[in-house]
PDB file of C-alpha atoms (C1' of nucleotides) in Angstrom:
ATOM      1  CA  MET A   1       0.000   0.000   0.000  1.00  0.00           C
ATOM      2  CA  PHE A   2       1.209   3.476  -0.733  1.00  0.00           C
ATOM      3  CA  GLU A   3      -0.305   6.905  -0.832  1.00  0.00           C
ATOM      4  CA  ARG A   4      -0.759   8.863  -4.016  1.00  0.00           C
ATOM      5  CA  ARG A   5       1.687  11.700  -3.965  1.00  0.00           C
ATOM      6  CA  GLY A   6       0.363  13.922  -6.769  1.00  0.00           C
ATOM      7  CA  THR A   7      -0.456  17.538  -6.088  1.00  0.00           C
ATOM      8  CA  SER A   8      -3.745  19.038  -7.088  1.00  0.00           C
ATOM      9  CA  ALA A   9      -3.929  21.860  -9.601  1.00  0.00           C
ATOM     10  CA  TYR A  10      -7.541  22.516  -8.697  1.00  0.00           C
ATOM     11  CA  PRO A  11      -9.233  23.696  -5.522  1.00  0.00           C
ATOM     12  CA  ILE A  12     -10.722  20.894  -3.481  1.00  0.00           C
ATOM     13  CA  PRO A  13     -14.289  21.534  -2.263  1.00  0.00           C
ATOM     14  CA  SER A  14     -14.129  22.340   1.435  1.00  0.00           C
ATOM     15  CA  THR A  15     -17.213  20.352   2.336  1.00  0.00           C
ATOM     16  CA  ALA A  16     -17.967  16.760   1.534  1.00  0.00           C
ATOM     17  CA  TRP A  17     -19.782  16.541  -1.754  1.00  0.00           C
ATOM     18  CA  THR A  18     -22.366  13.900  -2.508  1.00  0.00           C
ATOM     19  CA  PRO A  19     -23.114  13.454  -6.154  1.00  0.00           C
ATOM     20  CA  GLN A  20     -26.752  13.404  -7.233  1.00  0.00           C
ATOM     21  CA  ILE A  21     -27.523  10.826  -9.840  1.00  0.00           C
ATOM     22  CA  PRO A  22     -29.490  12.699 -12.500  1.00  0.00           C
ATOM     23  CA  SER A  23     -32.699  11.462 -13.970  1.00  0.00           C
ATOM     24  CA  ASP A  24     -32.959  11.130 -17.736  1.00  0.00           C
ATOM     25  CA  GLU A  25     -33.770  14.815 -18.215  1.00  0.00           C
ATOM     26  CA  GLU A  26     -31.346  16.234 -15.684  1.00  0.00           C
ATOM     27  CA  GLU A  27     -27.715  17.070 -16.082  1.00  0.00           C
ATOM     28  CA  LEU A  28     -25.151  15.557 -13.767  1.00  0.00           C
ATOM     29  CA  GLN A  29     -24.612  17.950 -10.861  1.00  0.00           C
ATOM     30  CA  LEU A  30     -21.000  18.521  -9.985  1.00  0.00           C
ATOM     31  CA  PRO A  31     -19.648  21.332  -7.787  1.00  0.00           C
ATOM     32  CA  SER A  32     -18.453  24.371  -9.716  1.00  0.00           C
ATOM     33  CA  MET A  33     -14.803  24.185 -10.465  1.00  0.00           C
ATOM     34  CA  PRO A  34     -12.549  24.697 -13.432  1.00  0.00           C
ATOM     35  CA  SER A  35     -12.881  22.075 -16.109  1.00  0.00           C
ATOM     36  CA  PHE A  36     -10.200  19.464 -16.148  1.00  0.00           C
ATOM     37  CA  SER A  37      -7.948  19.844 -19.115  1.00  0.00           C
ATOM     38  CA  SER A  38      -7.896  16.851 -21.362  1.00  0.00           C
ATOM     39  CA  SER A  39      -4.180  17.056 -21.980  1.00  0.00           C
ATOM     40  CA  ASN A  40      -4.195  13.343 -22.352  1.00  0.00           C
ATOM     41  CA  ASN A  41      -1.744  12.964 -25.169  1.00  0.00           C
ATOM     42  CA  ASN A  42      -2.510   9.278 -25.418  1.00  0.00           C
ATOM     43  CA  SER A  43       0.204   8.256 -22.934  1.00  0.00           C
ATOM     44  CA  LYS A  44      -0.914   6.390 -19.844  1.00  0.00           C
ATOM     45  CA  ARG A  45      -1.398   9.009 -17.142  1.00  0.00           C
ATOM     46  CA  ARG A  46      -2.727   8.540 -13.653  1.00  0.00           C
ATOM     47  CA  PHE A  47      -5.772  10.612 -12.928  1.00  0.00           C
ATOM     48  CA  ASN A  48      -5.128  13.496 -10.586  1.00  0.00           C
ATOM     49  CA  ASP A  49      -6.407  13.578  -7.019  1.00  0.00           C
ATOM     50  CA  ASP A  50      -9.496  15.618  -7.834  1.00  0.00           C
ATOM     51  CA  GLN A  51     -10.525  13.375 -10.669  1.00  0.00           C
ATOM     52  CA  VAL A  52     -10.115  10.345  -8.467  1.00  0.00           C
ATOM     53  CA  ARG A  53     -12.019  12.049  -5.661  1.00  0.00           C
ATOM     54  CA  PHE A  54     -14.950  12.784  -7.939  1.00  0.00           C
ATOM     55  CA  LEU A  55     -14.951   9.312  -9.375  1.00  0.00           C
ATOM     56  CA  GLU A  56     -14.832   7.824  -5.876  1.00  0.00           C
ATOM     57  CA  SER A  57     -17.792   9.976  -4.817  1.00  0.00           C
ATOM     58  CA  MET A  58     -19.748   8.908  -7.848  1.00  0.00           C
ATOM     59  CA  TYR A  59     -18.894   5.308  -7.140  1.00  0.00           C
ATOM     60  CA  GLN A  60     -20.231   5.605  -3.597  1.00  0.00           C
ATOM     61  CA  ALA A  61     -23.545   6.827  -5.014  1.00  0.00           C
ATOM     62  CA  ASP A  62     -23.711   4.335  -7.850  1.00  0.00           C
ATOM     63  CA  SER A  63     -21.158   1.703  -8.716  1.00  0.00           C
ATOM     64  CA  ARG A  64     -22.741   1.105 -12.132  1.00  0.00           C
ATOM     65  CA  PRO A  65     -23.727   4.463 -13.554  1.00  0.00           C
ATOM     66  CA  ALA A  66     -25.624   4.698 -16.801  1.00  0.00           C
ATOM     67  CA  LEU A  67     -23.803   5.491 -20.008  1.00  0.00           C
ATOM     68  CA  ARG A  68     -25.178   9.032 -20.053  1.00  0.00           C
ATOM     69  CA  VAL A  69     -23.880   9.694 -16.526  1.00  0.00           C
ATOM     70  CA  LYS A  70     -20.479   8.373 -17.448  1.00  0.00           C
ATOM     71  CA  GLN A  71     -20.394  10.616 -20.494  1.00  0.00           C
ATOM     72  CA  GLN A  72     -21.302  13.692 -18.449  1.00  0.00           C
ATOM     73  CA  LEU A  73     -18.754  12.778 -15.830  1.00  0.00           C
ATOM     74  CA  ALA A  74     -16.133  12.369 -18.531  1.00  0.00           C
ATOM     75  CA  ASN A  75     -16.939  15.844 -19.878  1.00  0.00           C
ATOM     76  CA  LYS A  76     -16.621  17.406 -16.458  1.00  0.00           C
ATOM     77  CA  LEU A  77     -13.381  15.620 -15.652  1.00  0.00           C
ATOM     78  CA  GLY A  78     -11.757  16.076 -19.047  1.00  0.00           C
ATOM     79  CA  LEU A  79     -11.537  12.368 -19.644  1.00  0.00           C
ATOM     80  CA  GLN A  80     -12.747  10.095 -22.398  1.00  0.00           C
ATOM     81  CA  PRO A  81     -16.035   8.314 -21.621  1.00  0.00           C
ATOM     82  CA  ARG A  82     -14.210   5.061 -22.124  1.00  0.00           C
ATOM     83  CA  GLN A  83     -11.672   6.042 -19.465  1.00  0.00           C
ATOM     84  CA  VAL A  84     -14.488   6.680 -17.028  1.00  0.00           C
ATOM     85  CA  ALA A  85     -16.117   3.380 -17.899  1.00  0.00           C
ATOM     86  CA  ILE A  86     -12.841   1.545 -17.425  1.00  0.00           C
ATOM     87  CA  TRP A  87     -12.237   3.334 -14.133  1.00  0.00           C
ATOM     88  CA  PHE A  88     -15.590   2.107 -12.811  1.00  0.00           C
ATOM     89  CA  GLN A  89     -14.842  -1.366 -14.029  1.00  0.00           C
ATOM     90  CA  ASN A  90     -11.455  -1.451 -12.317  1.00  0.00           C
ATOM     91  CA  LYS A  91     -12.925   0.097  -9.200  1.00  0.00           C
ATOM     92  CA  ARG A  92     -15.564  -2.622  -8.991  1.00  0.00           C
ATOM     93  CA  ALA A  93     -12.832  -5.227  -9.320  1.00  0.00           C
ATOM     94  CA  ARG A  94     -10.770  -3.577  -6.561  1.00  0.00           C
ATOM     95  CA  SER A  95     -13.786  -3.356  -4.261  1.00  0.00           C
ATOM     96  CA  LYS A  96     -14.678  -6.973  -4.820  1.00  0.00           C
ATOM     97  CA  SER A  97     -11.131  -8.028  -4.113  1.00  0.00           C
ATOM     98  CA  LYS A  98     -11.058  -6.054  -0.855  1.00  0.00           C
ATOM     99  CA  GLU A  99     -14.378  -7.520   0.159  1.00  0.00           C
ATOM    100  CA  ILE A 100     -13.065 -11.031  -0.399  1.00  0.00           C
ATOM    101  CA  GLU A 101      -9.973 -10.181   1.651  1.00  0.00           C
ATOM    102  CA  GLN A 102     -12.131  -9.018   4.551  1.00  0.00           C
ATOM    103  CA  GLU A 103     -14.327 -12.093   4.387  1.00  0.00           C
ATOM    104  CA  TYR A 104     -11.206 -14.226   4.412  1.00  0.00           C
ATOM    105  CA  SER A 105      -9.909 -12.487   7.555  1.00  0.00           C
ATOM    106  CA  ILE A 106     -13.198 -13.062   9.361  1.00  0.00           C
ATOM    107  CA  LEU A 107     -13.333 -16.714   8.325  1.00  0.00           C
ATOM    108  CA  LYS A 108      -9.709 -17.270   9.299  1.00  0.00           C
ATOM    109  CA  ALA A 109     -10.236 -15.784  12.754  1.00  0.00           C
ATOM    110  CA  SER A 110     -13.237 -18.022  13.196  1.00  0.00           C
ATOM    111  CA  TYR A 111     -11.285 -21.055  12.036  1.00  0.00           C
ATOM    112  CA  ASP A 112      -8.330 -20.290  14.329  1.00  0.00           C
ATOM    113  CA  ASP A 113     -10.679 -20.012  17.281  1.00  0.00           C
ATOM    114  CA  LEU A 114     -12.335 -23.337  16.471  1.00  0.00           C
ATOM    115  CA  ALA A 115      -8.981 -25.027  15.915  1.00  0.00           C
ATOM    116  CA  SER A 116      -7.773 -23.856  19.297  1.00  0.00           C
ATOM    117  CA  LYS A 117     -10.904 -25.169  21.015  1.00  0.00           C
ATOM    118  CA  PHE A 118     -10.551 -28.413  19.121  1.00  0.00           C
ATOM    119  CA  GLN A 119      -6.958 -28.872  20.322  1.00  0.00           C
ATOM    120  CA  SER A 120      -7.938 -28.293  23.916  1.00  0.00           C
ATOM    121  CA  LEU A 121     -10.823 -30.760  23.675  1.00  0.00           C
ATOM    122  CA  LYS A 122      -8.518 -33.261  22.053  1.00  0.00           C
ATOM    123  CA  ARG A 123      -6.023 -32.966  24.907  1.00  0.00           C
ATOM    124  CA  GLU A 124      -8.809 -33.404  27.413  1.00  0.00           C
ATOM    125  CA  ASN A 125     -10.082 -36.428  25.549  1.00  0.00           C
ATOM    126  CA  GLU A 126      -6.639 -38.025  25.512  1.00  0.00           C
ATOM    127  CA  SER A 127      -6.248 -37.431  29.214  1.00  0.00           C
ATOM    128  CA  LEU A 128      -9.625 -39.032  29.891  1.00  0.00           C
ATOM    129  CA  HIS A 129      -8.733 -42.074  27.852  1.00  0.00           C
ATOM    130  CA  ILE A 130      -5.592 -42.603  29.897  1.00  0.00           C
ATOM    131  CA  GLN A 131      -7.539 -42.315  33.120  1.00  0.00           C
ATOM    132  CA  VAL A 132     -10.250 -44.679  31.923  1.00  0.00           C
ATOM    133  CA  GLN A 133      -7.613 -47.224  31.029  1.00  0.00           C
ATOM    134  CA  ARG A 134      -6.176 -46.887  34.508  1.00  0.00           C
ATOM    135  CA  LEU A 135      -9.624 -47.393  35.930  1.00  0.00           C
ATOM    136  CA  ARG A 136     -10.178 -50.513  33.888  1.00  0.00           C
ATOM    137  CA  GLN A 137      -6.938 -52.000  35.116  1.00  0.00           C
ATOM    138  CA  LEU A 138      -7.940 -51.371  38.709  1.00  0.00           C
ATOM    139  CA  THR A 139     -11.406 -52.833  38.307  1.00  0.00           C
ATOM    140  CA  VAL A 140      -9.952 -55.957  36.736  1.00  0.00           C
ATOM    141  CA  LYS A 141      -7.609 -56.324  39.714  1.00  0.00           C
ATOM    142  CA  GLY A 142     -10.645 -56.113  42.009  1.00  0.00           C
ATOM    143  CA  GLY A 143      -9.104 -53.537  44.257  1.00  0.00           C
ATOM    144  CA  ASN A 144     -11.031 -51.146  46.413  1.00  0.00           C
ATOM    145  CA  GLU A 145      -9.816 -47.674  45.752  1.00  0.00           C
ATOM    146  CA  ASN A 146     -10.838 -44.076  45.114  1.00  0.00           C
ATOM    147  CA  ILE A 147      -9.784 -42.743  41.732  1.00  0.00           C
ATOM    148  CA  GLU A 148      -9.923 -39.082  40.845  1.00  0.00           C
ATOM    149  CA  LEU A 149     -10.459 -38.292  37.186  1.00  0.00           C
ATOM    150  CA  GLU A 150      -9.588 -34.766  36.135  1.00  0.00           C
ATOM    151  CA  THR A 151     -11.544 -33.631  33.117  1.00  0.00           C
ATOM    152  CA  ASP A 152     -10.880 -29.909  33.054  1.00  0.00           C
ATOM    153  CA  ASP A 153     -10.536 -26.933  35.372  1.00  0.00           C
ATOM    154  CA  THR A 154     -14.101 -27.011  36.618  1.00  0.00           C
ATOM    155  CA  THR A 155     -15.083 -30.651  36.627  1.00  0.00           C
ATOM    156  CA  LYS A 156     -13.722 -33.591  38.549  1.00  0.00           C
ATOM    157  CA  VAL A 157     -14.982 -37.130  38.666  1.00  0.00           C
ATOM    158  CA  LEU A 158     -14.407 -39.403  41.621  1.00  0.00           C
ATOM    159  CA  LEU A 159     -14.880 -43.104  41.105  1.00  0.00           C
ATOM    160  CA  GLN A 160     -14.939 -45.457  44.017  1.00  0.00           C
ATOM    161  CA  THR A 161     -14.142 -48.946  42.874  1.00  0.00           C
ATOM    162  CA  SER A 162     -14.773 -52.304  44.334  1.00  0.00           C
ATOM    163  CA  SER A 163     -14.668 -55.628  42.540  1.00  0.00           C
ATOM    164  CA  HIS A 164     -18.124 -55.302  40.962  1.00  0.00           C
ATOM    165  CA  GLU A 165     -19.370 -51.808  41.481  1.00  0.00           C
ATOM    166  CA  LEU A 166     -18.434 -48.249  40.606  1.00  0.00           C
ATOM    167  CA  HIS A 167     -19.789 -45.045  42.081  1.00  0.00           C
ATOM    168  CA  GLY A 168     -18.962 -41.870  40.217  1.00  0.00           C
ATOM    169  CA  THR A 169     -19.309 -38.324  41.440  1.00  0.00           C
ATOM    170  CA  ILE A 170     -18.973 -35.311  39.199  1.00  0.00           C
ATOM    171  CA  CYS A 171     -17.856 -32.175  40.995  1.00  0.00           C
ATOM    172  CA  GLN A 172     -18.222 -28.916  39.177  1.00  0.00           C
ATOM    173  CA  ASN A 173     -16.646 -25.542  39.940  1.00  0.00           C
ATOM    174  CA  SER A 174     -14.633 -26.961  42.777  1.00  0.00           C
ATOM    175  CA  THR A 175     -10.943 -27.472  43.234  1.00  0.00           C
ATOM    176  CA  GLU A 176     -11.359 -30.009  46.027  1.00  0.00           C
ATOM    177  CA  ILE A 177     -13.486 -32.991  45.297  1.00  0.00           C
ATOM    178  CA  THR A 178     -14.791 -33.161  48.856  1.00  0.00           C
ATOM    179  CA  ASP A 179     -16.144 -29.597  48.561  1.00  0.00           C
ATOM    180  CA  CYS A 180     -18.939 -30.682  46.335  1.00  0.00           C
ATOM    181  CA  TRP A 181     -20.168 -33.843  47.858  1.00  0.00           C
ATOM    182  CA  GLY A 182     -22.801 -31.990  49.713  1.00  0.00           C
ATOM    183  CA  GLU A 183     -26.370 -31.251  48.807  1.00  0.00           C
ATOM    184  CA  GLY A 184     -26.978 -30.174  45.241  1.00  0.00           C
ATOM    185  CA  SER A 185     -23.861 -31.653  43.784  1.00  0.00           C
ATOM    186  CA  ASN A 186     -24.109 -33.454  40.518  1.00  0.00           C
ATOM    187  CA  VAL A 187     -23.715 -37.141  41.324  1.00  0.00           C
ATOM    188  CA  LEU A 188     -23.206 -39.792  38.714  1.00  0.00           C
ATOM    189  CA  TYR A 189     -23.617 -43.418  39.680  1.00  0.00           C
ATOM    190  CA  MET A 190     -22.181 -46.008  37.382  1.00  0.00           C
ATOM    191  CA  HIS A 191     -22.855 -49.699  37.815  1.00  0.00           C
ATOM    192  CA  ARG A 192     -21.200 -52.706  36.373  1.00  0.00           C
ATOM    193  CA  ILE A 193     -23.698 -55.015  34.767  1.00  0.00           C
ATOM    194  CA  ALA A 194     -23.466 -58.673  33.962  1.00  0.00           C
ATOM    195  CA  ASP A 195     -21.491 -58.544  30.738  1.00  0.00           C
ATOM    196  CA  GLY A 196     -18.876 -56.213  32.142  1.00  0.00           C
ATOM    197  CA  SER A 197     -20.242 -52.985  30.710  1.00  0.00           C
ATOM    198  CA  LEU A 198     -20.795 -49.856  32.742  1.00  0.00           C
ATOM    199  CA  THR A 199     -23.955 -47.847  32.830  1.00  0.00           C
ATOM    200  CA  SER A 200     -24.967 -44.731  34.679  1.00  0.00           C
ATOM    201  CA  THR A 201     -28.215 -43.417  36.060  1.00  0.00           C
ATOM    202  CA  GLU A 202     -27.715 -40.038  34.369  1.00  0.00           C
ATOM    203  CA  ASP A 203     -29.748 -39.437  31.218  1.00  0.00           C
ATOM    204  CA  GLY A 204     -27.905 -40.531  28.160  1.00  0.00           C
ATOM    205  CA  TYR A 205     -24.769 -41.364  30.068  1.00  0.00           C
ATOM    206  CA  ILE A 206     -24.099 -44.970  29.195  1.00  0.00           C
ATOM    207  CA  PHE A 207     -20.853 -46.476  28.069  1.00  0.00           C
ATOM    208  CA  GLU A 208     -19.347 -49.888  27.932  1.00  0.00           C
ATOM    209  CA  THR A 209     -15.947 -50.479  29.441  1.00  0.00           C
ATOM    210  CA  ASN A 210     -15.151 -53.383  27.141  1.00  0.00           C
ATOM    211  CA  ASP A 211     -15.652 -51.204  24.135  1.00  0.00           C
ATOM    212  CA  LEU A 212     -14.589 -47.875  25.416  1.00  0.00           C
ATOM    213  CA  ILE A 213     -11.220 -47.621  23.770  1.00  0.00           C
ATOM    214  CA  ASP A 214     -12.554 -49.094  20.553  1.00  0.00           C
ATOM    215  CA  ASN A 215     -15.416 -46.636  20.571  1.00  0.00           C
ATOM    216  CA  SER A 216     -12.977 -43.805  20.808  1.00  0.00           C
ATOM    217  CA  THR A 217     -10.881 -45.065  17.955  1.00  0.00           C
ATOM    218  CA  ARG A 218     -13.820 -45.761  15.704  1.00  0.00           C
ATOM    219  CA  ASN A 219     -14.001 -42.096  14.924  1.00  0.00           C
ATOM    220  CA  SER A 220     -10.283 -41.581  14.896  1.00  0.00           C
ATOM    221  CA  GLU A 221     -10.375 -39.906  11.482  1.00  0.00           C
ATOM    222  CA  TRP A 222     -12.399 -37.138  13.012  1.00  0.00           C
ATOM    223  CA  TRP A 223      -9.846 -36.578  15.773  1.00  0.00           C
ATOM    224  CA  GLU A 224      -6.966 -36.770  13.353  1.00  0.00           C
ATOM    225  CA  MET A 225      -8.463 -33.937  11.301  1.00  0.00           C
TER     226      MET A 225
ATOM    227  C1'  DT B   1      20.405   5.353  -8.543  1.00  0.00           C
ATOM    228  C1'  DT B   2      18.492   1.053  -9.110  1.00  0.00           C
ATOM    229  C1'  DG B   3      15.893  -2.998  -8.305  1.00  0.00           C
ATOM    230  C1'  DT B   4      11.632  -4.650  -6.689  1.00  0.00           C
ATOM    231  C1'  DG B   5       7.001  -4.791  -5.230  1.00  0.00           C
ATOM    232  C1'  DT B   6       2.486  -2.461  -5.435  1.00  0.00           C
ATOM    233  C1'  DT B   7      -1.107   0.224  -7.530  1.00  0.00           C
ATOM    234  C1'  DT B   8      -3.466   2.089 -11.349  1.00  0.00           C
ATOM    235  C1'  DT B   9      -4.829   2.455 -16.135  1.00  0.00           C
ATOM    236  C1'  DA B  10      -5.856   0.030 -20.219  1.00  0.00           C
ATOM    237  C1'  DT B  11      -6.540  -4.104 -23.346  1.00  0.00           C
ATOM    238  C1'  DT B  12      -8.370  -8.502 -24.642  1.00  0.00           C
ATOM    239  C1'  DG B  13     -11.462 -12.160 -24.822  1.00  0.00           C
ATOM    240  C1'  DC B  14     -15.400 -14.283 -23.224  1.00  0.00           C
ATOM    241  C1'  DC B  15     -20.129 -14.193 -21.396  1.00  0.00           C
ATOM    242  C1'  DT B  16     -24.858 -12.528 -20.656  1.00  0.00           C
ATOM    243  C1'  DC B  17     -28.782  -9.902 -21.616  1.00  0.00           C
ATOM    244  C1'  DC B  18     -32.002  -7.464 -24.395  1.00  0.00           C
TER     245       DC B  18
ATOM    246  C1'  DG C   1     -25.804  -9.015 -33.034  1.00  0.00           C
ATOM    247  C1'  DG C   2     -24.447  -5.202 -30.250  1.00  0.00           C
ATOM    248  C1'  DA C   3     -23.624  -3.266 -25.676  1.00  0.00           C
ATOM    249  C1'  DG C   4     -21.855  -3.699 -21.398  1.00  0.00           C
ATOM    250  C1'  DG C   5     -19.821  -6.434 -17.611  1.00  0.00           C
ATOM    251  C1'  DC C   6     -16.181  -9.329 -15.754  1.00  0.00           C
ATOM    252  C1'  DA C   7     -11.683 -11.888 -15.271  1.00  0.00           C
ATOM    253  C1'  DA C   8      -7.136 -12.071 -16.546  1.00  0.00           C
ATOM    254  C1'  DT C   9      -3.334  -9.702 -17.796  1.00  0.00           C
ATOM    255  C1'  DA C  10      -0.016  -6.124 -19.673  1.00  0.00           C
ATOM    256  C1'  DA C  11       2.241  -2.054 -18.975  1.00  0.00           C
ATOM    257  C1'  DA C  12       3.064   2.366 -16.965  1.00  0.00           C
ATOM    258  C1'  DA C  13       3.484   4.976 -12.717  1.00  0.00           C
ATOM    259  C1'  DC C  14       4.818   5.073  -8.302  1.00  0.00           C
ATOM    260  C1'  DA C  15       6.968   4.078  -3.439  1.00  0.00           C
ATOM    261  C1'  DC C  16      10.690   2.657  -1.026  1.00  0.00           C
ATOM    262  C1'  DA C  17      14.689   0.129   0.684  1.00  0.00           C
ATOM    263  C1'  DA C  18      19.512  -0.748  -0.082  1.00  0.00           C
TER     264       DA C  18
END
DNA sequence: TTGTGTTTTATTGCCTCC
DNA sequence: GGAGGCAATAAAACACAA
């Protein structure tokens, strides 16, 4: 990006000017100012600041002006009608390109945010798998032990194991698991059933220990994204 | 001053619409 | 079929660092 350096040979209107798009009978209204000289001896010249300013203003009002408007604008600016038409065409292309750039930035920010959340969930998931494996080993041994599963900053699960039964407690918003064993805490009871699977009394909270690891790897493509 | 990257003006060819 | 729009691209103008 760089700024146009050119100096203006014409006075710049002191107040913002909004072009009025003329009807069929009207003439294009431009602020009074000296006509632009058409000293365009067929070499490629950049339009001066005033010409660009007027064209920009017109573009704001109408990005696709009618032929007659373009002709009148060309007369006022000392340009060929074709130059004006091409300027509008290029301007539309530049605007579209900028718009796409902005949309890309928004989408990228959104993607980065999602990717970050995904990574953190993935880490949590991996940690849970390790802890579940540990739990399985202990239940197979038939020990009698309290196991604390850490899921994230605000949730902890305590499982009390014996040879054939598991009791799980979910503690939320507590750093110490014992803090939340009181009234109102969210308690999850999981029971071993005949075939070795685990089930809980919470709605929709059923999983099978024999399959747990396999279940997690069934959708491994999704996690490997 | 020069080389390089960016921006602007202009051309070309294709497409759509009336 | 002609007019006008768009995408791709060329070429000139320009900014700027080395």
